[in-house]
Structures are given as C-alpha cells and as structure tokens.
Short mmCIF file of C-alpha atoms in Angstrom, two decimals:
data_model
loop_
_atom_site.label_atom_id
_atom_site.label_comp_id
_atom_site.label_asym_id
_atom_site.label_seq_id
_atom_site.Cartn_x
_atom_site.Cartn_y
_atom_site.Cartn_z
CA UNK A 44 101.18 95.03 74.98
CA UNK A 45 98.41 97.80 75.68
CA UNK A 46 95.68 98.25 73.04
CA UNK A 47 94.69 101.26 71.44
CA UNK A 48 91.44 101.26 73.66
CA UNK A 49 93.48 100.93 76.77
CA UNK A 50 95.83 103.91 75.76
CA UNK A 51 92.55 105.82 75.28
CA UNK A 52 91.36 104.95 78.74
CA UNK A 53 94.43 106.05 79.83
CA UNK A 54 94.86 109.25 78.26
CA UNK A 55 91.24 109.93 79.37
CA UNK A 56 92.07 109.23 83.05
CA UNK A 57 94.79 111.80 82.66
CA UNK A 58 92.86 114.04 81.16
CA UNK A 59 90.12 113.39 83.92
CA UNK A 60 92.80 113.84 86.99
CA UNK A 61 95.28 117.00 86.52
CA UNK A 62 98.25 116.19 87.62
CA UNK A 63 99.18 116.68 91.37
CA UNK A 64 100.53 119.72 92.59
CA UNK A 65 103.89 119.97 94.74
CA UNK A 66 104.90 122.87 96.56
CA UNK A 67 108.47 123.98 97.82
CA UNK A 68 109.20 123.57 101.38
CA UNK A 69 112.17 125.21 103.07
CA UNK A 70 113.86 122.52 105.15
CA UNK A 71 116.17 123.43 107.82
CA UNK A 72 117.52 122.84 111.24
CA UNK A 73 114.34 121.32 113.12
CA UNK A 74 113.29 120.04 116.52
CA UNK A 75 111.68 116.97 115.96
CA UNK A 76 109.76 115.15 118.56
CA UNK A 77 112.27 111.89 117.79
CA UNK A 78 115.57 113.06 117.74
CA UNK A 79 118.14 111.74 115.29
CA UNK A 80 120.12 110.86 118.66
CA UNK A 81 120.27 111.20 121.99
CA UNK A 82 122.05 113.96 122.29
CA UNK A 83 121.28 115.71 119.31
CA UNK A 84 119.70 119.07 119.26
CA UNK A 85 118.12 119.01 115.90
CA UNK A 86 117.45 117.25 113.00
CA UNK A 87 118.23 119.07 109.28
CA UNK A 88 115.79 118.67 106.99
CA UNK A 89 116.88 119.38 102.95
CA UNK A 90 114.62 121.60 100.78
CA UNK A 91 111.73 119.51 99.25
CA UNK A 92 108.51 119.40 97.47
CA UNK A 93 105.49 117.87 98.84
CA UNK A 94 102.00 117.29 97.33
CA UNK A 95 99.73 119.78 98.42
CA UNK A 96 97.08 117.15 99.07
CA UNK A 97 96.74 113.50 99.91
CA UNK A 98 96.41 111.26 96.86
CA UNK A 99 92.52 110.57 96.45
CA UNK A 100 90.70 107.46 95.57
CA UNK A 101 90.42 108.90 91.85
CA UNK A 102 93.92 108.98 91.45
CA UNK A 103 94.46 105.79 92.84
CA UNK A 104 91.98 104.27 90.63
CA UNK A 105 93.76 105.93 87.75
CA UNK A 106 97.10 104.11 88.96
CA UNK A 107 95.73 100.70 89.43
CA UNK A 108 94.25 100.91 86.05
CA UNK A 109 97.61 101.50 84.33
CA UNK A 110 99.62 99.10 87.23
CA UNK A 111 97.08 96.23 87.26
CA UNK A 112 99.28 94.37 89.32
CA UNK A 113 98.30 97.03 92.11
CA UNK A 114 94.32 95.80 91.73
CA UNK A 115 93.18 94.12 94.64
CA UNK A 116 92.27 91.28 92.95
CA UNK A 117 95.62 90.72 91.60
CA UNK A 118 98.44 92.45 94.21
CA UNK A 119 100.78 89.49 95.60
CA UNK A 120 99.90 88.77 99.35
CA UNK A 121 103.55 90.03 100.24
CA UNK A 122 102.83 93.75 99.21
CA UNK A 123 99.16 93.99 100.71
CA UNK A 124 97.05 92.42 103.31
CA UNK A 125 93.25 91.19 102.51
CA UNK A 126 91.53 94.31 103.20
CA UNK A 127 93.91 96.41 100.68
CA UNK A 128 90.95 98.39 98.66
CA UNK A 129 88.35 96.48 100.38
CA UNK A 130 86.07 99.88 100.66
CA UNK A 131 86.10 99.86 96.87
CA UNK A 132 83.11 98.78 95.04
CA UNK A 133 85.22 96.80 92.89
CA UNK A 134 88.84 96.04 91.56
CA UNK A 135 88.53 98.91 89.45
CA UNK A 136 85.33 100.87 90.34
CA UNK A 137 85.40 103.19 93.13
CA UNK A 138 81.39 103.01 94.45
CA UNK A 139 79.84 104.64 97.16
CA UNK A 140 81.59 103.81 99.82
CA UNK A 141 84.87 105.61 97.76
CA UNK A 142 84.32 109.02 96.81
CA UNK A 143 86.77 110.35 93.92
CA UNK A 144 87.96 113.05 95.95
CA UNK A 145 88.04 111.62 99.14
CA UNK A 146 92.14 110.25 100.30
CA UNK A 147 92.52 106.86 99.06
CA UNK A 148 92.75 104.97 102.22
CA UNK A 149 93.49 100.93 103.19
CA UNK A 150 96.41 100.87 100.91
CA UNK A 151 99.83 99.12 102.31
CA UNK A 152 103.02 100.93 102.21
CA UNK A 153 104.29 99.00 99.18
CA UNK A 154 101.20 100.33 97.33
CA UNK A 155 101.53 103.94 98.56
CA UNK A 156 105.38 103.79 97.50
CA UNK A 157 104.77 102.30 93.99
CA UNK A 158 101.88 104.84 93.26
CA UNK A 159 104.78 107.76 94.36
CA UNK A 160 107.26 106.11 91.89
CA UNK A 161 104.85 106.14 89.20
CA UNK A 162 104.36 109.99 89.84
CA UNK A 163 108.15 110.19 89.40
CA UNK A 164 108.00 110.89 93.37
CA UNK A 165 108.46 109.27 96.90
CA UNK A 166 106.81 108.95 99.82
CA UNK A 167 108.52 111.73 102.42
CA UNK A 168 110.58 110.75 105.32
CA UNK A 169 109.15 111.10 108.68
CA UNK A 170 111.30 114.18 109.13
CA UNK A 171 109.91 115.60 106.31
CA UNK A 172 106.11 114.99 107.16
CA UNK A 173 106.88 116.19 110.86
CA UNK A 174 108.23 119.39 109.61
CA UNK A 175 105.52 120.10 106.93
CA UNK A 176 102.90 119.15 109.71
CA UNK A 177 104.52 121.89 112.04
CA UNK A 178 102.78 124.60 109.75
CA UNK A 179 99.95 126.35 109.87
CA UNK A 180 98.39 129.01 107.94
CA UNK A 181 100.54 131.93 109.15
CA UNK A 182 103.48 130.50 110.68
CA UNK A 183 105.87 127.59 109.67
CA UNK A 184 106.08 126.28 113.09
CA UNK A 185 103.04 126.45 115.15
CA UNK A 186 103.67 123.56 117.76
CA UNK A 187 104.32 125.99 120.78
CA UNK A 188 100.95 127.54 120.46
CA UNK A 189 98.47 125.44 122.89
CA UNK A 190 95.38 126.58 120.95
CA UNK A 191 96.73 125.03 117.86
CA UNK A 192 97.49 121.96 119.60
CA UNK A 193 94.02 121.55 120.79
CA UNK A 194 92.62 121.84 117.50
CA UNK A 195 94.74 119.28 116.07
CA UNK A 196 93.90 116.96 118.74
CA UNK A 197 90.92 117.38 118.55
CA UNK A 198 90.53 115.54 115.40
CA UNK A 199 92.20 112.62 117.11
CA UNK A 200 89.27 112.15 119.47
CA UNK A 201 86.67 111.51 116.44
CA UNK A 202 85.75 108.24 116.17
CA UNK A 203 87.12 106.38 113.28
CA UNK A 204 83.67 105.30 111.99
CA UNK A 205 82.60 108.38 110.62
CA UNK A 206 82.87 108.76 106.17
CA UNK A 207 86.00 110.50 105.77
CA UNK A 208 85.67 114.14 103.99
CA UNK A 209 87.07 114.70 100.78
CA UNK A 210 90.49 116.67 100.52
CA UNK A 211 91.18 120.35 100.08
CA UNK A 212 90.76 121.65 103.79
CA UNK A 213 92.65 124.93 104.89
CA UNK A 214 96.05 125.42 102.91
CA UNK A 215 99.02 126.18 105.45
CA UNK A 216 101.91 128.88 105.03
CA UNK A 217 103.50 126.56 102.40
CA UNK A 218 100.12 126.10 100.18
CA UNK A 219 99.84 122.42 101.68
CA UNK A 220 96.51 120.77 102.87
CA UNK A 221 95.22 117.96 105.00
CA UNK A 222 98.21 117.17 107.20
CA UNK A 223 95.85 117.26 109.89
CA UNK A 224 92.18 116.50 110.55
CA UNK A 225 91.65 113.97 107.79
CA UNK A 226 93.86 110.75 107.61
CA UNK A 227 97.08 109.26 108.66
CA UNK A 228 99.55 109.13 106.26
CA UNK A 229 102.43 106.66 105.39
CA UNK A 230 105.82 107.69 105.38
CA UNK A 231 108.81 106.34 103.49
CA UNK A 232 111.09 105.57 106.66
CA UNK A 233 107.71 104.19 108.84
CA UNK A 234 110.12 101.21 109.87
CA UNK A 235 112.54 103.64 111.31
CA UNK A 236 110.39 104.84 113.98
CA UNK A 237 111.37 102.46 116.77
CA UNK A 238 110.77 104.64 119.39
CA UNK A 239 112.99 103.02 121.87
CA UNK A 240 116.77 103.85 122.15
CA UNK A 241 119.46 101.45 121.54
CA UNK A 242 119.35 99.38 124.43
CA UNK A 243 123.05 100.46 125.29
CA UNK A 244 121.89 103.82 125.87
CA UNK A 245 119.10 102.61 128.45
CA UNK A 246 119.56 102.19 132.14
CA UNK A 247 117.29 99.20 132.75
CA UNK A 248 116.73 96.75 129.62
CA UNK A 249 113.20 95.66 130.60
CA UNK A 250 111.60 99.01 130.17
CA UNK A 251 112.61 98.64 126.05
CA UNK A 252 109.85 95.77 126.14
CA UNK A 253 107.06 98.30 126.84
CA UNK A 254 105.31 101.49 124.70
CA UNK A 255 106.38 103.41 127.57
CA UNK A 256 109.97 103.11 126.46
CA UNK A 257 109.55 105.26 123.72
CA UNK A 258 109.00 108.10 125.83
CA UNK A 259 112.52 107.88 126.86
CA UNK A 260 113.83 108.98 123.71
CA UNK A 261 110.77 111.17 122.88
CA UNK A 262 111.36 114.88 123.07
CA UNK A 263 108.18 117.33 123.35
CA UNK A 264 105.72 114.90 125.11
CA UNK A 265 103.44 117.75 124.94
CA UNK A 266 102.83 117.40 121.44
CA UNK A 267 100.56 114.29 121.90
CA UNK A 268 99.33 114.41 118.42
CA UNK A 269 102.67 113.95 117.14
CA UNK A 270 103.15 111.35 119.49
CA UNK A 271 100.37 109.25 118.08
CA UNK A 272 101.35 109.58 114.55
CA UNK A 273 105.01 108.15 115.59
CA UNK A 274 103.40 105.14 117.74
CA UNK A 275 100.76 104.57 115.05
CA UNK A 276 103.21 104.17 112.46
CA UNK A 277 105.81 102.39 114.51
CA UNK A 278 103.16 99.46 115.15
CA UNK A 279 102.69 99.04 111.30
CA UNK A 280 103.74 96.31 108.78
CA UNK A 281 104.32 97.08 105.58
CA UNK A 282 101.54 95.12 104.05
CA UNK A 283 99.24 96.63 106.72
CA UNK A 284 96.28 98.68 105.85
CA UNK A 285 93.71 100.65 108.39
CA UNK A 286 90.42 102.49 107.36
CA UNK A 287 92.08 105.98 108.14
CA UNK A 288 95.45 105.54 106.70
CA UNK A 289 96.29 107.30 103.56
CA UNK A 290 99.37 108.81 101.53
CA UNK A 291 100.86 111.91 99.88
CA UNK A 292 104.26 112.01 97.75
CA UNK A 293 107.41 114.09 97.55
CA UNK A 294 110.33 114.92 95.48
CA UNK A 295 113.58 116.50 95.59
CA UNK A 296 113.70 120.13 95.34
CA UNK A 297 114.86 120.78 92.17
CA UNK A 298 112.33 118.63 90.52
CA UNK A 299 109.62 120.27 88.22
CA UNK A 300 106.45 121.02 89.74
CA UNK A 301 104.23 118.86 87.23
CA UNK B 201 118.32 74.24 59.87
CA UNK B 202 119.08 71.64 62.50
CA UNK B 203 121.11 74.04 64.61
CA UNK B 204 117.52 76.64 64.15
CA UNK B 205 115.23 73.71 65.27
CA UNK B 206 117.20 73.33 68.15
CA UNK B 207 117.69 76.90 69.03
CA UNK B 208 113.82 77.15 68.91
CA UNK B 209 113.40 73.91 71.08
CA UNK B 210 115.88 75.30 73.79
CA UNK B 211 114.14 79.01 73.56
CA UNK B 212 110.75 77.13 74.24
CA UNK B 213 112.49 75.14 76.99
CA UNK B 214 113.75 78.54 78.73
CA UNK B 215 110.45 80.46 78.01
CA UNK B 216 108.45 77.43 79.21
CA UNK B 217 110.69 76.70 82.60
CA UNK B 218 110.48 80.42 83.12
CA UNK B 219 106.99 80.69 83.08
CA UNK B 220 106.30 77.39 85.29
CA UNK B 221 108.61 79.22 88.00
CA UNK B 222 107.31 82.43 87.91
CA UNK B 223 104.04 80.90 88.20
CA UNK B 224 104.58 78.66 91.14
CA UNK B 225 106.23 82.04 93.14
CA UNK B 226 103.38 82.37 96.41
CA UNK B 227 101.95 85.96 96.49
CA UNK B 228 103.73 86.04 100.13
CA UNK B 229 106.91 85.15 99.04
CA UNK B 230 109.84 87.21 99.79
CA UNK B 231 111.28 86.77 96.43
CA UNK B 232 108.49 88.68 94.81
CA UNK B 233 110.72 91.90 96.08
CA UNK B 234 112.64 93.12 92.99
CA UNK B 235 115.92 93.46 94.83
CA UNK B 236 119.90 93.14 93.91
CA UNK B 237 122.21 92.38 96.36
CA UNK B 238 126.01 91.98 96.34
CA UNK B 239 127.83 89.15 98.50
CA UNK B 240 131.34 89.15 100.55
CA UNK B 241 132.83 88.02 96.91
CA UNK B 242 131.37 91.32 94.97
CA UNK B 243 129.02 89.12 93.43
CA UNK B 244 125.43 90.44 92.37
CA UNK B 245 122.82 88.42 92.90
CA UNK B 246 118.77 88.83 92.56
CA UNK B 247 116.82 88.09 96.01
CA UNK B 248 114.99 85.67 94.11
CA UNK B 249 117.95 83.52 93.16
CA UNK B 250 118.06 82.33 96.69
CA UNK B 251 114.89 80.39 95.82
CA UNK B 252 115.19 76.51 96.12
CA UNK B 253 116.64 75.75 99.47
CA UNK B 254 115.38 77.05 102.65
CA UNK B 255 116.92 79.97 104.20
CA UNK B 256 117.47 82.06 107.85
CA UNK B 257 117.61 85.28 107.06
CA UNK B 258 118.70 88.41 109.12
CA UNK B 259 120.12 92.15 108.96
CA UNK B 260 123.10 93.55 111.03
CA UNK B 261 126.08 95.62 109.91
CA UNK B 262 129.69 94.95 110.61
CA UNK B 263 130.68 98.34 112.92
CA UNK B 264 128.21 97.22 115.14
CA UNK B 265 129.80 96.24 118.29
CA UNK B 266 127.59 94.66 120.50
CA UNK B 267 124.34 93.19 119.09
CA UNK B 268 124.94 92.27 115.83
CA UNK B 269 128.04 89.72 116.74
CA UNK B 270 125.30 88.17 119.03
CA UNK B 271 123.03 87.66 115.78
CA UNK B 272 125.79 85.99 114.10
CA UNK B 273 126.27 83.73 117.20
CA UNK B 274 122.67 83.27 117.24
CA UNK B 275 122.69 82.02 113.87
CA UNK B 276 125.62 79.80 114.32
CA UNK B 277 123.77 78.06 117.50
CA UNK B 278 120.61 77.66 115.20
CA UNK B 279 122.65 75.75 112.99
CA UNK B 280 124.44 73.85 115.56
CA UNK B 281 121.37 72.45 116.80
CA UNK B 282 120.87 70.79 113.37
CA UNK B 283 122.02 67.27 112.25
CA UNK B 284 124.84 67.73 109.74
CA UNK B 285 122.69 66.92 107.19
CA UNK B 286 120.36 69.49 107.77
CA UNK B 287 122.68 71.83 108.37
CA UNK B 288 123.97 71.49 104.69
CA UNK B 289 120.70 72.02 103.10
CA UNK B 290 119.85 75.14 105.04
CA UNK B 291 121.34 78.37 103.57
CA UNK B 292 122.04 81.78 105.70
CA UNK B 293 121.56 85.49 104.09
CA UNK B 294 122.71 88.36 106.20
CA UNK B 295 122.22 91.33 104.56
CA UNK B 296 123.76 94.73 106.01
CA UNK B 297 121.78 97.89 107.46
CA UNK B 298 124.78 99.65 106.13
CA UNK B 299 125.91 100.34 102.60
CA UNK B 300 127.73 102.87 103.01
CA UNK B 301 130.36 101.35 104.98
CA UNK B 302 129.90 97.64 104.55
CA UNK B 303 131.68 97.27 101.16
CA UNK B 304 131.98 93.51 99.89
CA UNK B 305 135.83 93.98 101.03
CA UNK B 306 134.40 94.60 104.55
CA UNK B 307 131.97 92.06 104.71
CA UNK B 308 134.44 89.40 103.62
CA UNK B 309 136.81 90.55 106.47
CA UNK B 310 133.97 89.92 109.03
CA UNK B 311 133.56 86.72 107.00
CA UNK B 312 136.94 85.37 107.96
CA UNK B 313 137.00 86.74 111.17
CA UNK B 314 133.98 84.65 112.43
CA UNK B 315 135.00 81.61 110.53
CA UNK B 316 131.85 81.29 108.80
CA UNK B 317 130.79 78.55 106.77
CA UNK B 318 131.36 79.06 102.86
CA UNK B 319 129.05 76.58 101.57
CA UNK B 320 125.96 77.81 103.67
CA UNK B 321 126.40 81.49 104.65
CA UNK B 322 126.30 84.37 102.40
CA UNK B 323 127.08 88.30 103.87
CA UNK B 324 125.64 90.94 101.67
CA UNK B 325 124.91 94.82 101.02
CA UNK B 326 122.34 96.09 98.69
CA UNK B 327 121.30 100.09 98.40
CA UNK B 328 119.89 102.65 100.87
CA UNK B 329 116.34 102.32 99.50
CA UNK B 330 116.65 98.49 98.95
CA UNK B 331 117.29 98.38 102.77
CA UNK B 332 114.61 99.84 103.46
CA UNK B 333 112.22 97.75 101.20
CA UNK B 334 113.71 94.14 102.62
CA UNK B 335 113.53 95.28 106.19
CA UNK B 336 110.24 96.48 105.89
CA UNK B 337 109.34 93.36 104.45
CA UNK B 338 111.00 91.34 107.21
CA UNK B 339 109.06 93.59 109.22
CA UNK B 340 112.77 94.80 110.98
CA UNK B 341 112.98 98.35 112.16
CA UNK B 342 115.90 100.29 111.88
CA UNK B 343 117.38 104.07 112.12
CA UNK B 344 120.47 105.77 111.35
CA UNK B 345 121.79 107.92 114.11
CA UNK B 346 123.96 111.17 114.03
CA UNK B 347 126.66 108.96 115.33
CA UNK B 348 127.10 106.36 112.74
CA UNK B 349 125.67 103.65 114.86
CA UNK B 350 122.02 102.28 113.69
CA UNK B 351 119.17 101.44 115.93
CA UNK B 352 117.75 98.13 114.79
CA UNK B 353 115.30 95.60 115.88
CA UNK B 354 116.55 92.02 115.79
CA UNK B 355 115.14 89.07 114.09
CA UNK B 356 116.06 85.48 112.75
CA UNK B 357 113.49 84.84 109.61
CA UNK B 358 112.75 81.43 108.27
CA UNK B 359 112.16 81.26 104.74
CA UNK B 360 110.90 78.22 102.68
CA UNK B 361 112.35 76.98 99.47
CA UNK B 362 109.76 79.06 97.85
CA UNK B 363 110.51 82.47 99.82
CA UNK B 364 107.44 82.00 102.18
CA UNK B 365 108.07 83.40 105.89
CA UNK B 366 107.77 79.88 108.34
CA UNK B 367 109.02 81.13 111.42
CA UNK B 368 110.49 84.13 113.04
CA UNK B 369 112.27 84.52 116.47
CA UNK B 370 113.65 88.05 118.42
CA UNK B 371 115.28 85.56 120.81
CA UNK B 372 119.19 86.65 120.08
CA UNK B 373 122.17 85.06 122.02
CA UNK B 374 120.32 81.85 122.71
CA UNK B 375 118.76 79.12 121.08
CA UNK B 376 114.92 79.52 120.38
CA UNK B 377 113.60 75.66 120.64
CA UNK B 378 110.23 76.42 118.64
CA UNK B 379 112.46 78.48 115.97
CA UNK B 380 114.38 75.13 115.41
CA UNK B 381 111.87 73.12 115.36
CA UNK B 382 110.05 75.04 112.32
CA UNK B 383 113.46 74.84 110.75
CA UNK B 384 113.60 71.32 111.31
CA UNK B 385 110.27 71.03 109.63
CA UNK B 386 110.95 73.29 106.50
CA UNK B 387 113.90 71.37 106.11
CA UNK B 388 112.07 67.70 105.98
CA UNK B 389 109.11 69.23 103.88
CA UNK B 390 109.29 67.36 100.57
#
C-alpha cells in the first residue's frame, strides 16, 4: 500500500524527469550484417518507434524507487549478477560515479526489459537497433561510407575506463542520438545472435565451436563496429552487466509518443 | 460461528503456507520467472508449480529433424543411467521454441511417437515473449530463420527441487557422466 509521501515522491520524480521521447523509424527491407537466413537477401523491419536517447541514471533511479524489486539490494539473483548498479552510491542514490544524465549501465537484460515495460515499451530487436544505427545526420544508411565507418570505429578503440559522457549526442536523420560512441546496448533478442549457422548448413562442424565460425554466416565483414556489437551481445547471459552496457526502449509504430 | 472460525483458520493456514513457500524460494531460482505454460494435454501450469522435485529442463521444437530428436534421446539416456527409484523421482520438462506450430495436439503426438514416460515427462509450449525469456534464463540461444527452421543451441539443465540450476551439459547424443553424477546428487539431497 503506497503511502501519501511515496506517492508525492513518485509525482515529484515524474515531474523531474520528463517523459522519454520516442521517434518514428520507417523500417523496410534492410541488409543486415546478420542475415535472417543463409540464402535471404535482406530482412524486413516493420515501422517502429525508438527512444531518441538511452535510459539515464536519473530515469533508472526513478524506476527502482517505484519498482523496489529492482533495487540492487533486493533484486533476485536470477535477474541480475552482483555488479548490477554497483557504481551507484547506494541502492536508491546515484552519487558521484553515476551522474543523472549519464546513460545507466551495469544493468542486466531482465532489468532493462522490466524498465521498458514500465514505460509501456519493450527492448528493440537486434534488426531494429541495427536499422537505426545505420543512419547518420543526413542519410538513412551511411554504412557504405568509409569515413563514417572510421568515425564509428574510433570509439571502440577508447579504453572503457574513461567516465561516460552524458546523453545528447548529435541527432541522426530520424532524431535518434547516441547509438554510436557512448555505450553498448541490450536488445530484446540478444540471445538470438548465435553467429554460427545451423550445423547442417556447414561443411565442417568443428568450426562451429570457434568464434570464427560466426564469420561464415555474417555479411558485410568490413563493418567491424556492427560485428563487434553482435559478438559482444552473443557472449552475454541475461543476468550479466558491464560498465558500458546500457539500453534504450522501442514501441510499435502506432504507439503514442508519450 | 463454527464455520466462520474454520474458514478463518483455513485462510490463515493458506496465507501462512503461501508466505512460507514464497519466502523460501531462492533468489537464483528459475521459478522466480513469472511464466505460464501449456502442456501436451492442453493444461495450463505456472513454471513455479514445478517446484518440489528435481527437473531436467531443455528446449526443442517438434518440426526439427536433426538435433531435437537427439535432445529427447539424450534425456532418455540420462534417465536410463539412473536406478529405477531415482528415475521415478526426476521430472523432465521440454519446452518448445516454436509456439506457432507446436500446439498441445502436436506435442501430444510427439509424446506418443517417442513413447515418453507419462509419469515423469512434460512437453510444453508458451508464448513467444515467454520463450525468449525462458531461453535467456537458461542461457540457451535461438533464432527463427525465414525458412521456418529454428537455429538454436542445445543444453540439458538440471534444476534442484527449488529451481536452482545445479548442472548443465551441452553434450547431445551421448550420456555425460558428470551430468549424471550431478543428477544423482540432486536426487540424494534431503
């Protein structure tokens, strides 16, 4: 039973953090780095809405206050490993290592999913994320541009010990920010990115045991930035967290922009 | 008055029992997942209702021609490596990756074809979102291909009576002796 003060607190938090902005993406036929089928040419991405920015520490703090089962001191171990939100000062306070406008990281897939559900949303699928991340400020698909690839790739060379910047990078052609150069992001079907194809389609089953097998079913092997995302996501378990791994949420195309 | 008092006592007992069992569920129990499944008889059940007996859990789909029959074979072989008394106390839960095609009727047909033991085996389906969540919790990867096939990793998972993951094996088609030893240990636990 929520007390009056808890309701007042929740209300003040809602006022403090304006509702997230979701922008429309058209979807369409899309050449993914990870084909839907060995033989398929392209995947179809349905129109959808994507959060323009990743979820911040401030937003996630508001969430754990209203959903205390996701506090780091109460979360069930099945849903988050011990490093979950460990950089926060306390279970209900951000502190100096977690600025409010910085993307929240050290969150598990289960926690990210629960957050998105609390916002009437869901995590984007890999294809949705990849579709969005192909854009730059002027083009829906900038992936063939070597300069663009270079710039994206530059971020991955940075040591992950540097403090994270705040959200609010340059908007792309859809108005989405921070898909590159800030954090890694969970996707709903992170556990669908098994990069080795079905053993029946392979000549040498032993090769499936190695990371290199993934390259057999990956297209566009020059797009290292995307391939690194695939490799990283496919190595994760749902309760895992990392210092650079955050998330954003998605909604169906017909959802209100609230 | 007597009836009221009986009802009150009964209600209190139920509440207490409910609280006690909820309090005891370990934090890392798979039964923390709020999932409803449907078995090969078309009966609905919650995942948490499996609590009480050790389980072997895996995922498959019935239209799979190659690996999935091997998963059933491996589960049978693992059961066969136990004594009859051990076998009777171990349940097997096999959940489909493919809710669109694996209806309860389809699951029941496979149950019959493969002559599965009605006392211990359950074939089940759940919704698409729930399949993703269950696979994530079991650390099983899968991806639907446009051909209708489902690319997936294969694992047998041993849960203890409270739903804690006690062992897993990725060896399919043969008996994993270490896994069998873990099963025996889970069955011997008080």
